[in-house]
Structure formats: structure tokens, C-alpha cells
């Protein structure tokens, strides 16, 4: 009775093919594929074709909806390999084709036709609006409210840092229907068209990663009750099933960053000589590289374990937290070390290191800050060992 620590052969093949494509078609264009934070149309078309040829187009979409329907382990391989390059934006504008937010698959009838299908056909875009000026890590304290009025709900509040709001046709909006209950049954989820009267785009923020999320102002926005997904107060519960999936995705993408950091740092340590010897000969550098390799290995085990468990339908909440928290922190340390090994040239925009550094730094805050991940893990420890 032994545990298997190798990927299935077909996934190894997928990994090799993707790596070849990223190395030959994407990495050489890291300095000319983007205009600001957007992928230039010619590169978008080219990379999308590449993904189709590799069989990972619409990888996230079940086969019954025309997607590749890949399992979570296979998707993790794809996210890792694409994570090795900054020739594509880290957030949004994805080259693997349309991908619907998990919650949209729960829609039925007219709602399904109005929201899910157009997203999968690439005709509509959706943004996710949860964060507020006074509620980020603690969404249970959100102040945006939806109050029942006849057959409608009337929504008032402000959302902040919403990625893609400027391009979105509709938003998945999280609101408080019972502020006293907070995240324990007081949050509901609505689908709201961006052109609904009372929805206004506010400030757009500049960030160090180039992302430009928006503020959304909701001023007496009247939404029919049937625009609610699930029942009142179920907003958080509905999202739960997909959260583990998202955390594994984070971990997987971070593995790509860490692996690229290791490749670049090791290669440069052979090229660069100081005081008459290559950096690679110095123990101080070797230990750094050794640690990066070992931590990358640990990260892979965590991501593959969480992905496999979720794919098999097992409960893997803590495992998914481990994958996100460990890998996002580990990859930041790896790219920071890579920058250190490169010295001054690592700080220039001639190399992709500074961009990877800025992006990876941001993932320790967005989509679940590291402290929040640690708090949940600690809660598990208290329950298990307390
Ligand atoms: C570029 C970008 C894109 C984004 N896109 C979206 C989006 O599309 N949709 C959306 O809804 N949101 C989005 N966000 C918001 C993002 O998810 C939040 O910024 C994030 O959840 C952190 O919330 P906050 O900024 O309010 O920080 P806070 O919650 O105020 O936290 C501040 C610091 O305190 C720490 N902290 C918080 N609570 C505790 C605790 N109990 N113990 C110890 N430390 C704690 C946090 O870890 C953090 O380091 C985006 C943000 C950015 C910057």
C-alpha cells in the first residue's frame, strides 16, 4: 500500500506541452504583449488559439455546456504553467476563454438563459461585487442593504475595488438582507444589470500591479426579487462550494511564479561572477536556491492534494486554505529571492521579475488576505488539538 506522488501520465503530457508553449510562444513576448494592463488584441487572438490547440479552451466549463470540463488537478496544471509568465494579465482577460462564476451554474430557467449562457458564449461579462470601504476581510459587516418592497428589493450602498466593473454587463452583488445576522445567514446574492437605474461607477483606483478596480455606487437600485440567487440569507452558503476551488487556483498559479523564480535565479547565479567566482559557487546563494526548491516542492504537494480531494468530492476546506496561504506566501518569498540574486538588474523593467514581484505581493492581500487564511487554519487547530 503506497501513496502515489507522481501526476498521472496524461497530466504530465499536458504539463510538458503547456510548458513548451509558454516557453516558446509567451515568455519571449513578455515585453510587448500588453498595452497597460490589457492584452493587445493580436496577442489575445494568438494565445487563445494556442489554448484551443492545447485542448484547454474553456477549461473551467463543464462539457455539457461546451467546455473542456477538466478536473481540478488538470486545471491546476494549466494555472501553474500559465503562472510562469507575465505576458498575460494576472487578473481577468483570460486566454482560456469564457468562464462563468460558479454561482451562475445554479441558475435555472430564464435566469440561466439571461446570465449563464451569454457568459459562456462570450457575449456578456460579469463582475463580483462584495468588498466595501468598511468591509473587506470581514464581509459580514457589510453595509450595503437590500430591503424588500413588494415584489422587489431596494438596494443602497457602496462597493469598492471591483475588478472589471467598467466592462461588466452585470454583477454578482453581495448585500446584507439582515445586518444583525451578518455572514451567518444575513447576506444574500443578487444578479444586477449594470445599466439598472441607480447603479453608478464611482472612482477607479490605480494599483501597483496595473489592475484598475472600480467603486460602484448603488442608489435606490430596484431589483425584482427573482434576481436573487438561492434564498434570502443563503449568499455565503451558495458560494462555499466554489471557494475551495478558487483557493486551489491561487495556490496553483503561485507555483508557476515560484518555479519561474527558481529557474531565473539559478540560471543567473551561473552567469554572474563577483569577487572572481560565480554566484552559484557561494553557499549563501546555494542555500537560498535550495530552500526555494524545497518550498516549491511542499507547495506542489499541498496544491495537488487539495485539488485531488476536491475532485474526488472529499471535504478539503483546510487543505484548500493551506494551498492558498502557503503557496501565495512561498511564491512571494521566491520571487523576492530571485530579485535579490539578480541585484540591480532585477529591479529594472528589462526583466519580468519586478512585475511578478508586484503581482505576487498583491495576492497576499486580495481574494483572502494571508492573516485571514491563518486565522481559519488556527481555528481548525483549536478545534482539533484544543
Ligand atoms: C486589485 C484588487 C482587485 C480586487 N477585486 C475585487 C473584486 O473583484 N471584488 C471584490 O469584492 N473585492 C475585490 N477586491 C477587494 C479585496 O478582496 C480586499 O481588498 C481584501 O479582501 C482585503 O480587504 P481590505 O482591503 O478591506 O483589508 P482589511 O480587511 O481592512 O484588512 C487589512 C489588513 O488587516 C488584516 N486583518 C484583517 N482582519 C484581521 C484579523 N482578524 N486578524 C489579523 N489581521 C487581520 C488583513 O489581513 C490585512 O492585512 C480587490 C482588491 C484589489 C486591491
Coordinates of C-alpha atoms and ligand atoms in Angstrom, one line a residue:
X1 CA 0.0 0.0 0.0
X2 CA 1.8 3.1 -1.2
X3 CA 0.8 6.7 -1.9
X4 CA 1.4 8.0 -5.4
X5 CA 3.3 11.2 -5.6
X6 CA 3.5 11.4 -9.4
X7 CA 1.0 13.0 -11.7
X8 CA -1.0 10.7 -14.0
X9 CA 0.8 10.3 -17.3
X10 CA -1.8 12.3 -19.3
X11 CA -1.3 15.3 -17.0
X12 CA 2.4 15.0 -17.3
X13 CA 1.9 15.2 -21.1
X14 CA -0.4 18.2 -20.7
X15 CA 2.2 19.9 -18.4
X16 CA 5.1 19.3 -20.9
X17 CA 3.0 20.7 -23.9
X18 CA 1.9 23.7 -21.9
X19 CA 5.5 24.4 -20.7
X20 CA 6.8 24.2 -24.3
X21 CA 4.1 26.6 -25.4
X22 CA 4.7 29.1 -22.6
X23 CA 8.5 29.0 -23.1
X24 CA 8.4 29.4 -26.9
X25 CA 5.3 31.5 -27.6
X26 CA 4.6 33.5 -24.5
X27 CA 7.7 34.3 -22.5
X28 CA 9.5 35.8 -25.5
X29 CA 6.6 38.4 -25.7
X30 CA 6.6 39.4 -22.1
X31 CA 7.7 42.9 -23.0
X32 CA 5.4 43.5 -26.0
X33 CA 2.1 41.5 -25.5
X34 CA 0.4 44.0 -23.2
X35 CA -0.8 47.6 -23.6
X36 CA -1.0 48.8 -20.0
X37 CA -2.8 46.0 -18.1
X38 CA -4.7 44.8 -21.2
X39 CA -3.6 42.1 -23.6
X40 CA -3.2 43.5 -27.1
X41 CA -5.9 42.1 -29.5
X42 CA -3.3 40.4 -31.7
X43 CA -1.7 38.5 -28.8
X44 CA -5.1 37.7 -27.3
X45 CA -6.1 36.0 -30.5
X46 CA -2.8 34.2 -30.8
X47 CA -2.7 32.9 -27.2
X48 CA -6.4 31.9 -27.4
X49 CA -5.6 29.8 -30.5
X50 CA -2.7 28.3 -28.6
X51 CA -5.0 27.3 -25.8
X52 CA -7.5 25.8 -28.2
X53 CA -4.7 23.8 -29.9
X54 CA -3.6 22.5 -26.5
X55 CA -7.1 21.4 -25.6
X56 CA -7.6 23.7 -22.6
X57 CA -10.1 26.2 -24.1
X58 CA -12.9 26.8 -21.7
X59 CA -11.2 24.5 -19.3
X60 CA -13.4 25.6 -16.4
X61 CA -16.7 25.0 -18.2
X62 CA -18.4 21.6 -17.9
X63 CA -18.6 19.5 -21.1
X64 CA -22.4 19.7 -21.1
X65 CA -22.0 23.5 -21.7
X66 CA -19.4 23.0 -24.5
X67 CA -16.3 23.4 -22.3
X68 CA -13.3 21.2 -21.8
X69 CA -14.6 20.2 -18.4
X70 CA -11.2 19.5 -16.9
X71 CA -10.9 18.2 -13.4
X72 CA -9.4 20.4 -10.7
X73 CA -6.0 18.6 -10.8
X74 CA -5.7 19.1 -14.6
X75 CA -6.8 22.8 -14.2
X76 CA -4.2 23.3 -11.5
X77 CA -1.5 22.1 -14.0
X78 CA -2.8 24.7 -16.5
X79 CA -2.9 27.6 -14.0
X80 CA 0.6 26.7 -12.8
X81 CA 2.1 26.7 -16.3
X82 CA 0.4 30.0 -17.2
X83 CA 1.5 31.4 -13.9
X84 CA 5.1 31.1 -15.1
X85 CA 4.7 34.1 -17.5
X86 CA 3.7 37.7 -17.2
X87 CA 2.8 38.0 -20.9
X88 CA -0.8 37.9 -19.8
X89 CA -2.7 39.9 -17.1
X90 CA -2.7 38.2 -13.7
X91 CA -6.4 39.1 -13.2
X92 CA -9.2 39.0 -15.7
X93 CA -8.9 39.0 -19.5
X94 CA -8.2 35.3 -19.6
X95 CA -6.9 33.5 -22.6
X96 CA -8.6 30.2 -21.9
X97 CA -11.9 31.6 -23.0
X98 CA -15.2 32.3 -21.2
X99 CA -15.5 31.1 -17.7
X100 CA -18.6 31.6 -15.6
X101 CA -18.6 32.3 -11.8
X102 CA -19.6 29.1 -10.0
X103 CA -22.8 30.5 -8.7
X104 CA -24.2 31.1 -12.2
X105 CA -24.4 27.3 -12.7
X106 CA -27.1 27.2 -10.1
X107 CA -29.4 29.3 -12.2
X108 CA -32.5 27.8 -13.8
X109 CA -35.0 28.8 -16.5
X110 CA -35.0 32.4 -17.7
X111 CA -32.2 33.5 -15.3
X112 CA -29.9 30.8 -16.8
X113 CA -30.7 32.0 -20.3
X114 CA -30.2 35.6 -19.4
X115 CA -27.0 35.3 -17.4
X116 CA -25.2 32.0 -17.6
X117 CA -25.5 31.1 -21.3
X118 CA -24.4 34.6 -22.7
X119 CA -21.4 34.5 -20.4
X120 CA -20.4 31.1 -21.8
X121 CA -20.9 32.3 -25.3
X122 CA -18.6 35.3 -24.6
X123 CA -21.5 37.8 -25.1
X124 CA -21.7 39.1 -21.6
X125 CA -19.3 39.8 -18.8
X126 CA -19.8 39.6 -15.0
X127 CA -18.0 41.2 -12.1
X128 CA -18.1 40.2 -8.5
X129 CA -19.1 42.9 -6.0
X130 CA -18.6 42.1 -2.4
X131 CA -15.9 44.4 -0.9
X132 CA -16.9 47.8 0.6
X133 CA -14.9 50.7 2.1
X134 CA -15.7 49.3 5.6
X135 CA -15.9 45.6 4.8
X136 CA -13.1 43.7 3.1
X137 CA -11.7 40.7 5.1
X138 CA -14.9 40.8 7.2
X139 CA -17.7 40.8 4.6
X140 CA -20.2 40.0 7.4
X141 CA -20.0 43.7 8.4
X142 CA -21.1 44.9 5.0
X143 CA -23.4 48.0 5.0
X144 CA -25.0 47.6 1.6
X145 CA -28.5 46.6 2.2
X146 CA -31.4 45.1 0.2
X147 CA -34.8 45.9 1.7
X148 CA -37.9 44.0 0.4
X149 CA -40.5 46.3 -1.1
X150 CA -43.5 44.5 -2.7
X151 CA -42.1 42.1 -5.4
X152 CA -38.7 44.0 -5.5
X153 CA -35.7 44.7 -3.3
X154 CA -34.3 48.2 -3.0
X155 CA -30.5 48.2 -2.7
X156 CA -28.4 51.0 -1.3
X157 CA -24.7 51.1 -0.5
X158 CA -21.2 51.4 -2.0
X159 CA -18.9 48.6 -3.2
X160 CA -15.1 49.2 -3.6
X161 CA -12.2 47.6 -5.5
X162 CA -14.5 45.7 -8.0
X163 CA -12.4 44.2 -10.8
X164 CA -13.8 44.5 -14.3
X165 CA -16.8 46.6 -13.3
X166 CA -16.3 49.1 -16.1
X167 CA -16.6 46.3 -18.7
X168 CA -19.2 44.2 -17.0
X169 CA -22.8 43.7 -18.2
X170 CA -24.0 42.6 -14.8
X171 CA -22.6 42.0 -11.3
X172 CA -22.9 39.2 -8.8
X173 CA -23.8 41.5 -5.9
X174 CA -23.5 40.5 -2.3
X175 CA -25.7 42.5 0.0
X176 CA -27.0 42.4 3.6
X177 CA -30.6 41.4 3.9
X178 CA -30.2 41.1 7.7
X179 CA -27.3 43.1 9.1
X180 CA -27.7 41.6 12.6
X181 CA -27.1 38.1 11.3
X182 CA -24.1 39.2 9.1
X183 CA -22.3 36.3 7.4
X184 CA -24.4 33.8 9.4
X185 CA -27.5 33.9 7.3
X186 CA -27.7 37.7 6.7
X187 CA -26.0 38.0 3.3
X188 CA -27.8 37.4 0.0
X189 CA -26.6 37.3 -3.6
X190 CA -28.3 39.2 -6.5
X191 CA -27.6 39.4 -10.1
X192 CA -27.9 43.0 -11.1
X193 CA -27.5 44.5 -14.6
X194 CA -25.0 47.3 -14.7
X195 CA -27.5 49.5 -16.6
X196 CA -30.2 49.3 -13.8
X197 CA -31.2 52.8 -12.8
X198 CA -29.3 53.8 -9.6
X199 CA -26.1 51.8 -10.4
X200 CA -23.2 54.2 -11.0
X201 CA -19.5 53.6 -11.5
X202 CA -17.5 55.8 -9.0
X203 CA -13.7 56.1 -8.6
X204 CA -11.3 53.9 -10.5
X205 CA -8.2 53.0 -8.5
X206 CA -4.7 52.8 -9.8
X207 CA -2.7 50.0 -8.3
X208 CA 1.0 48.9 -8.3
X209 CA 0.0 45.8 -10.3
X210 CA -1.7 47.8 -13.0
X211 CA -5.1 46.4 -12.1
X212 CA -7.7 49.2 -12.0
X213 CA -10.7 48.1 -9.9
X214 CA -13.8 50.3 -9.5
X215 CA -16.1 51.7 -6.9
X216 CA -19.8 51.1 -7.5
X217 CA -22.5 53.3 -6.1
X218 CA -25.9 51.8 -5.5
X219 CA -28.5 54.4 -5.0
X220 CA -32.0 53.1 -4.5
X221 CA -31.5 50.3 -7.0
X222 CA -34.7 48.5 -7.5
X223 CA -34.3 44.8 -8.4
X224 CA -37.1 42.2 -8.8
X225 CA -37.0 39.5 -6.1
X226 CA -36.4 36.8 -8.8
X227 CA -32.9 38.3 -9.4
X228 CA -31.8 36.8 -6.1
X229 CA -29.7 33.6 -6.4
X230 CA -31.0 31.0 -4.0
X231 CA -32.9 32.1 -0.9
X232 CA -32.6 35.1 1.3
X233 CA -29.6 34.8 3.6
X234 CA -28.0 32.0 1.5
X235 CA -25.5 34.1 -0.3
X236 CA -22.4 32.9 1.6
X237 CA -23.6 29.3 1.8
X238 CA -24.1 29.1 -2.0
X239 CA -20.6 30.5 -2.7
X240 CA -18.9 28.0 -0.3
X241 CA -18.8 25.1 -2.8
X242 CA -16.7 27.2 -5.2
X243 CA -14.4 28.8 -2.6
X244 CA -12.2 25.8 -2.2
X245 CA -11.8 25.7 -6.0
X246 CA -10.7 29.3 -6.0
X247 CA -8.1 28.8 -3.3
X248 CA -6.6 25.9 -5.1
X249 CA -6.4 28.1 -8.2
X250 CA -4.5 30.7 -6.2
X251 CA -2.0 28.1 -5.0
X252 CA -1.6 26.6 -8.4
X253 CA -0.9 29.9 -10.1
X254 CA 1.6 30.8 -7.3
X255 CA 3.5 27.5 -8.0
X256 CA 4.2 28.8 -11.5
X257 CA 5.6 32.1 -10.2
X258 CA 7.8 30.2 -7.7
X259 CA 9.1 27.8 -10.4
X260 CA 10.0 30.6 -12.8
X261 CA 11.7 32.5 -9.9
X262 CA 13.8 29.4 -9.3
X263 CA 14.7 28.9 -12.9
X264 CA 15.7 32.6 -13.4
X265 CA 17.6 32.8 -10.1
X266 CA 19.6 29.6 -10.7
X267 CA 20.4 30.5 -14.3
X268 CA 21.6 34.0 -13.3
X269 CA 23.7 32.6 -10.4
X270 CA 25.8 30.7 -13.0
X271 CA 26.2 33.7 -15.3
X272 CA 27.1 36.3 -12.7
X273 CA 30.5 36.4 -11.2
X274 CA 31.5 38.5 -8.2
X275 CA 34.9 38.6 -6.5
X276 CA 36.2 36.2 -9.1
X277 CA 33.6 33.4 -8.7
X278 CA 30.1 32.8 -10.0
X279 CA 27.3 33.4 -7.5
X280 CA 26.3 29.8 -7.9
X281 CA 29.6 28.8 -6.0
X282 CA 28.5 30.8 -2.9
X283 CA 26.9 28.9 -0.1
X284 CA 24.7 31.9 0.8
X285 CA 23.2 31.7 -2.7
X286 CA 23.0 27.9 -2.9
X287 CA 21.1 27.7 0.4
X288 CA 18.7 30.3 -0.9
X289 CA 18.1 28.3 -4.1
X290 CA 17.8 25.0 -2.1
X291 CA 15.2 26.5 0.2
X292 CA 13.2 27.8 -2.8
X293 CA 13.2 24.4 -4.4
X294 CA 12.2 22.6 -1.2
X295 CA 9.3 25.1 -0.5
X296 CA 8.2 24.8 -4.1
X297 CA 8.0 21.0 -3.6
X298 CA 5.9 21.4 -0.5
X299 CA 3.6 23.8 -2.3
X300 CA 3.1 21.3 -5.1
X301 CA 2.1 18.5 -2.7
X302 CA -0.4 20.9 -1.0
X303 CA -2.0 22.0 -4.2
X304 CA -2.1 18.5 -5.8
X305 CA -3.6 17.1 -2.5
X306 CA -6.3 19.8 -2.2
X307 CA -7.1 19.5 -5.9
X308 CA -7.4 15.7 -5.8
X309 CA -9.5 15.7 -2.7
X310 CA -12.0 18.3 -4.1
X311 CA -12.1 16.4 -7.4
X312 CA -13.0 13.2 -5.5
X313 CA -15.7 15.0 -3.7
X314 CA -14.0 14.9 -0.3
X315 CA -14.2 17.7 2.3
X316 CA -11.0 19.7 1.8
X317 CA -11.6 23.1 3.3
X318 CA -8.5 23.2 5.4
X319 CA -6.4 21.7 2.7
X320 CA -7.5 24.4 0.3
X321 CA -6.6 27.1 2.8
X322 CA -3.2 25.5 3.2
X323 CA -2.7 25.5 -0.6
X324 CA -3.6 29.2 -1.0
X325 CA -1.9 30.6 2.1
X326 CA 1.4 28.6 1.9
X327 CA 1.8 29.0 -1.9
X328 CA 1.0 32.7 -2.1
X329 CA 3.5 33.4 0.7
X330 CA 6.1 31.0 -0.6
X331 CA 5.9 32.4 -4.2
X332 CA 6.4 35.9 -2.9
X333 CA 9.5 34.9 -1.0
X334 CA 10.7 33.0 -4.1
X335 CA 10.3 36.0 -6.4
X336 CA 11.8 38.3 -3.8
X337 CA 14.9 36.0 -3.5
X338 CA 15.1 35.9 -7.3
X339 CA 15.2 39.7 -7.3
X340 CA 17.9 39.7 -4.6
X341 CA 20.1 37.2 -6.6
X342 CA 19.8 39.5 -9.7
X343 CA 20.9 42.6 -7.8
X344 CA 20.2 45.9 -9.5
X345 CA 19.2 44.3 -12.9
X346 CA 16.4 42.5 -11.1
X347 CA 14.8 45.9 -10.2
X348 CA 14.6 47.0 -13.8
X349 CA 11.7 46.7 -16.2
X350 CA 14.0 44.9 -18.7
X351 CA 13.3 41.7 -16.7
X352 CA 9.9 40.3 -15.7
X353 CA 11.0 39.9 -12.1
X354 CA 9.7 43.3 -10.8
X355 CA 6.3 42.7 -12.4
X356 CA 6.0 39.2 -10.9
X357 CA 7.0 40.6 -7.6
X358 CA 4.4 43.4 -7.7
X359 CA 1.7 40.9 -8.7
X360 CA 2.6 38.3 -6.2
X361 CA 2.8 40.9 -3.4
X362 CA -0.8 41.8 -4.1
X363 CA -2.1 38.2 -3.7
X364 CA -1.1 38.2 -0.1
X365 CA -3.9 40.8 0.4
X366 CA -6.6 40.2 -2.3
X367 CA -9.0 37.4 -2.5
X368 CA -8.4 36.3 1.1
X369 CA -5.6 38.1 2.9
X370 CA -2.9 35.8 4.5
X371 CA -3.9 36.7 8.1
X372 CA -7.5 35.7 7.4
X373 CA -6.2 32.3 6.0
X374 CA -4.1 31.9 9.1
X375 CA -7.0 32.7 11.4
X376 CA -9.1 30.0 9.8
X377 CA -6.3 27.5 9.9
X378 CA -5.7 28.4 13.6
X379 CA -9.4 27.9 14.3
X380 CA -9.1 24.4 12.9
X381 CA -6.0 23.8 15.2
X382 CA -8.0 24.9 18.3
X383 CA -10.8 22.5 17.4
X384 CA -8.5 19.6 16.6
X385 CA -6.0 19.9 19.5
X386 CA -7.8 22.2 22.0
Ligands
LIG1 C1 -6.7 44.9 -7.4 C2 -7.8 44.5 -6.5 C3 -8.9 43.8 -7.0 C4 -9.9 43.4 -6.2 N1 -11.0 42.8 -6.8 C5 -12.1 42.6 -6.1 C6 -13.3 42.2 -6.7 O1 -13.4 42.0 -7.9 N2 -14.5 42.0 -5.9 C7 -14.5 42.3 -4.6 O2 -15.5 42.1 -3.9 N3 -13.3 42.7 -4.0 C8 -12.2 42.9 -4.7 N4 -11.0 43.3 -4.1 C9 -11.0 43.6 -2.6 C10 -10.1 42.6 -1.9 O3 -10.6 41.3 -1.9 C11 -9.9 43.2 -0.4 O4 -9.0 44.3 -0.6 C12 -9.4 42.2 0.5 O5 -10.3 41.2 0.8 C13 -8.9 42.8 1.8 O6 -9.8 43.6 2.4 P1 -9.5 45.1 2.8 O7 -8.7 45.8 1.7 O8 -10.7 45.8 3.3 O9 -8.5 44.9 4.0 P2 -8.9 44.8 5.6 O10 -10.0 43.8 5.7 O11 -9.1 46.1 6.1 O12 -7.6 44.2 6.2 C14 -6.4 45.0 6.4 C15 -5.3 44.1 7.0 O13 -5.7 43.6 8.2 C16 -5.6 42.2 8.2 N5 -6.6 41.6 9.0 C17 -8.0 41.7 8.8 N6 -8.6 41.1 9.8 C18 -7.7 40.5 10.6 C19 -7.8 39.7 11.8 N7 -8.9 39.3 12.3 N8 -6.6 39.4 12.4 C20 -5.4 39.8 11.9 N9 -5.3 40.5 10.8 C21 -6.4 40.9 10.1 C22 -5.7 41.8 6.8 O14 -5.1 40.5 6.5 C23 -5.0 42.9 6.1 O15 -3.6 42.6 6.1 C24 -9.9 43.7 -4.8 C25 -8.8 44.4 -4.3 C26 -7.8 44.8 -5.1 C27 -6.7 45.6 -4.5

